[in-house]
Structure formats: C-alpha cells, structure tokens
C-alpha cells in the first residue's frame, strides 16, 4: 500500500521561495510574483503534490480554511527555519502559499506543507 510519504510518488518538481520583501525605493515593499521581485529561491525539490479531495475541501471551507493542496517533500532544515507564512511554492507555473508545515511524526524525514493555491498577486 502506498502513502503520501512513499518516495516513488515524489515525481513533481517544485521550487520553494521565501518572501523577503525589500524596499521598492518609494516607501513600499517589493512583492511581484511574476518577476519574483521580493522572493528568494531557497531550492528546487522533488515532491508529492496532492490536491485536497472534494469531501475534505468541503469540510475545510465550512471551517473557513482555504487549504487546496498538500505538498510533501523530504525533510530539509532550511524549510523549517523559514516562517511558514513566508514560504511560497511554484509548481507548473502556479503559485501556492504555505499556510503551515509539519515535520511528519517529528522524525526529520518528511515535511508536509498545507497550501493555498493562488491566482494573481500576494
């Protein structure tokens, strides 16, 4: 039986970014996803990208949550060192904001990130 932590399912290439902002010189913050201004690439990883099922998606909407995908990668300390609210994932040109992440079973083997698919800006 395969699970979401089965590494043979890690067949999607993702890019993980940290939102770092920075001044735009006019008193504002850099935040342009299309050009990646204000974002720093942490690294690319192989991942398991799992759309949330219809039943679970319905339940999360009832609870006012917006989670649309789970994205699972092998553990890496850099991901845990960045605030989850600053993590952004790019997969097939689409943007996914990380709502929170979990070190699965606190074993430092896998990280599951609960993500919100975004359309447009931050």
CSV table of C-alpha atoms in Angstrom, one decimal:
chain,number,residue,atom,x,y,z
A,1,UNK,CA,0.0,0.0,0.0
A,2,UNK,CA,1.4,3.4,-1.0
A,3,UNK,CA,1.1,6.5,1.2
A,4,UNK,CA,1.7,10.2,0.5
A,5,UNK,CA,5.1,9.6,2.1
A,6,UNK,CA,6.1,6.9,-0.5
A,7,UNK,CA,9.1,8.5,-2.2
A,8,UNK,CA,8.2,6.9,-5.5
A,9,UNK,CA,5.3,9.5,-5.5
A,10,UNK,CA,7.8,12.3,-5.3
A,11,UNK,CA,7.7,12.9,-9.0
A,12,UNK,CA,6.7,16.6,-9.3
A,13,UNK,CA,9.4,19.2,-9.4
A,14,UNK,CA,8.7,22.3,-7.3
A,15,UNK,CA,10.5,25.5,-6.5
A,16,UNK,CA,10.4,26.8,-2.9
A,17,UNK,CA,10.7,30.5,-2.4
A,18,UNK,CA,11.0,32.7,0.7
A,19,UNK,CA,9.2,36.1,0.7
A,20,UNK,CA,11.9,38.5,1.7
A,21,UNK,CA,10.3,41.8,0.6
A,22,UNK,CA,12.7,44.6,0.4
A,23,UNK,CA,12.2,48.3,-0.2
A,24,UNK,CA,10.9,49.5,-3.6
A,25,UNK,CA,12.5,52.9,-3.1
A,26,UNK,CA,9.2,54.7,-2.7
A,27,UNK,CA,8.3,53.6,0.8
A,28,UNK,CA,6.6,50.4,-0.3
A,29,UNK,CA,7.7,46.7,-0.3
A,30,UNK,CA,8.8,44.6,-3.3
A,31,UNK,CA,6.2,42.0,-3.9
A,32,UNK,CA,5.9,41.0,-7.6
A,33,UNK,CA,5.3,37.3,-8.0
A,34,UNK,CA,5.5,37.4,-11.9
A,35,UNK,CA,9.1,38.8,-11.8
A,36,UNK,CA,9.9,37.2,-8.4
A,37,UNK,CA,10.9,40.6,-7.0
A,38,UNK,CA,10.8,40.3,-3.3
A,39,UNK,CA,11.2,36.5,-3.4
A,40,UNK,CA,14.4,34.4,-2.9
A,41,UNK,CA,14.6,30.9,-4.3
A,42,UNK,CA,15.5,28.5,-1.5
A,43,UNK,CA,15.8,25.5,-3.8
A,44,UNK,CA,14.1,23.1,-6.1
A,45,UNK,CA,12.8,19.7,-4.7
A,46,UNK,CA,11.0,16.6,-5.9
A,47,UNK,CA,7.6,16.5,-4.2
A,48,UNK,CA,4.3,14.7,-4.0
A,49,UNK,CA,1.6,17.3,-4.9
A,50,UNK,CA,-1.8,16.2,-3.6
A,51,UNK,CA,-5.0,18.2,-4.4
A,52,UNK,CA,-7.4,18.1,-1.5
A,53,UNK,CA,-10.3,15.8,-2.1
A,54,UNK,CA,-13.8,17.1,-2.6
A,55,UNK,CA,-15.1,16.0,0.8
A,56,UNK,CA,-12.2,17.4,2.7
A,57,UNK,CA,-12.2,20.6,0.7
A,58,UNK,CA,-15.9,21.0,1.6
A,59,UNK,CA,-15.2,20.4,5.3
A,60,UNK,CA,-12.3,23.0,5.3
A,61,UNK,CA,-14.5,25.6,3.6
A,62,UNK,CA,-17.1,25.1,6.3
A,63,UNK,CA,-14.3,25.7,8.8
A,64,UNK,CA,-13.3,28.9,7.0
A,65,UNK,CA,-10.0,27.4,5.9
A,66,UNK,CA,-8.7,27.7,2.3
A,67,UNK,CA,-6.3,24.7,2.1
A,68,UNK,CA,-6.3,23.4,-1.5
A,69,UNK,CA,-3.2,21.1,-1.7
A,70,UNK,CA,-0.9,19.1,0.5
A,71,UNK,CA,2.7,19.2,-0.8
A,72,UNK,CA,5.1,16.6,0.7
A,73,UNK,CA,8.9,16.8,0.4
A,74,UNK,CA,11.9,15.1,2.1
A,75,UNK,CA,12.9,16.9,5.3
A,76,UNK,CA,15.3,19.8,4.9
A,77,UNK,CA,16.2,22.2,7.8
A,78,UNK,CA,16.0,25.3,5.5
A,79,UNK,CA,12.3,24.7,5.1
A,80,UNK,CA,11.7,24.5,8.8
A,81,UNK,CA,13.9,27.6,9.5
A,82,UNK,CA,11.7,29.9,7.5
A,83,UNK,CA,8.4,31.2,8.8
A,84,UNK,CA,5.7,29.2,7.1
A,85,UNK,CA,3.8,32.4,6.2
A,86,UNK,CA,6.8,33.4,4.1
A,87,UNK,CA,7.1,30.2,2.1
A,88,UNK,CA,5.8,30.2,-1.4
A,89,UNK,CA,5.8,27.2,-3.8
A,90,UNK,CA,5.9,27.3,-7.6
A,91,UNK,CA,4.6,24.2,-9.4
A,92,UNK,CA,3.9,24.1,-13.1
A,93,UNK,CA,3.8,27.9,-13.2
A,94,UNK,CA,1.2,28.1,-10.4
A,95,UNK,CA,1.7,29.7,-7.0
A,96,UNK,CA,0.9,28.0,-3.7
A,97,UNK,CA,1.2,29.9,-0.4
A,98,UNK,CA,2.2,27.7,2.5
A,99,UNK,CA,-0.3,28.1,5.3
A,100,UNK,CA,1.6,25.8,7.7
A,101,UNK,CA,4.1,22.9,7.6
A,102,UNK,CA,4.6,19.8,9.6
A,103,UNK,CA,7.7,17.8,10.4
A,104,UNK,CA,5.8,14.4,10.0
A,105,UNK,CA,6.0,12.5,13.3
A,106,UNK,CA,8.9,14.7,14.3
A,107,UNK,CA,11.3,12.3,12.6
A,108,UNK,CA,13.0,14.7,10.3
A,109,UNK,CA,12.2,12.5,7.3
A,110,UNK,CA,9.3,14.4,5.6
A,111,UNK,CA,7.7,17.8,5.6
A,112,UNK,CA,4.0,18.1,4.8
A,113,UNK,CA,3.0,21.7,3.7
A,114,UNK,CA,-0.7,22.7,3.7
A,115,UNK,CA,-1.0,25.1,0.8
A,116,UNK,CA,-3.4,27.6,-0.7
A,117,UNK,CA,-3.5,27.8,-4.5
A,118,UNK,CA,-3.2,31.5,-5.5
A,119,UNK,CA,-4.3,33.3,-8.7
A,120,UNK,CA,-2.5,36.6,-9.2
A,121,UNK,CA,-0.7,38.6,-6.6
A,122,UNK,CA,0.1,38.1,-2.9
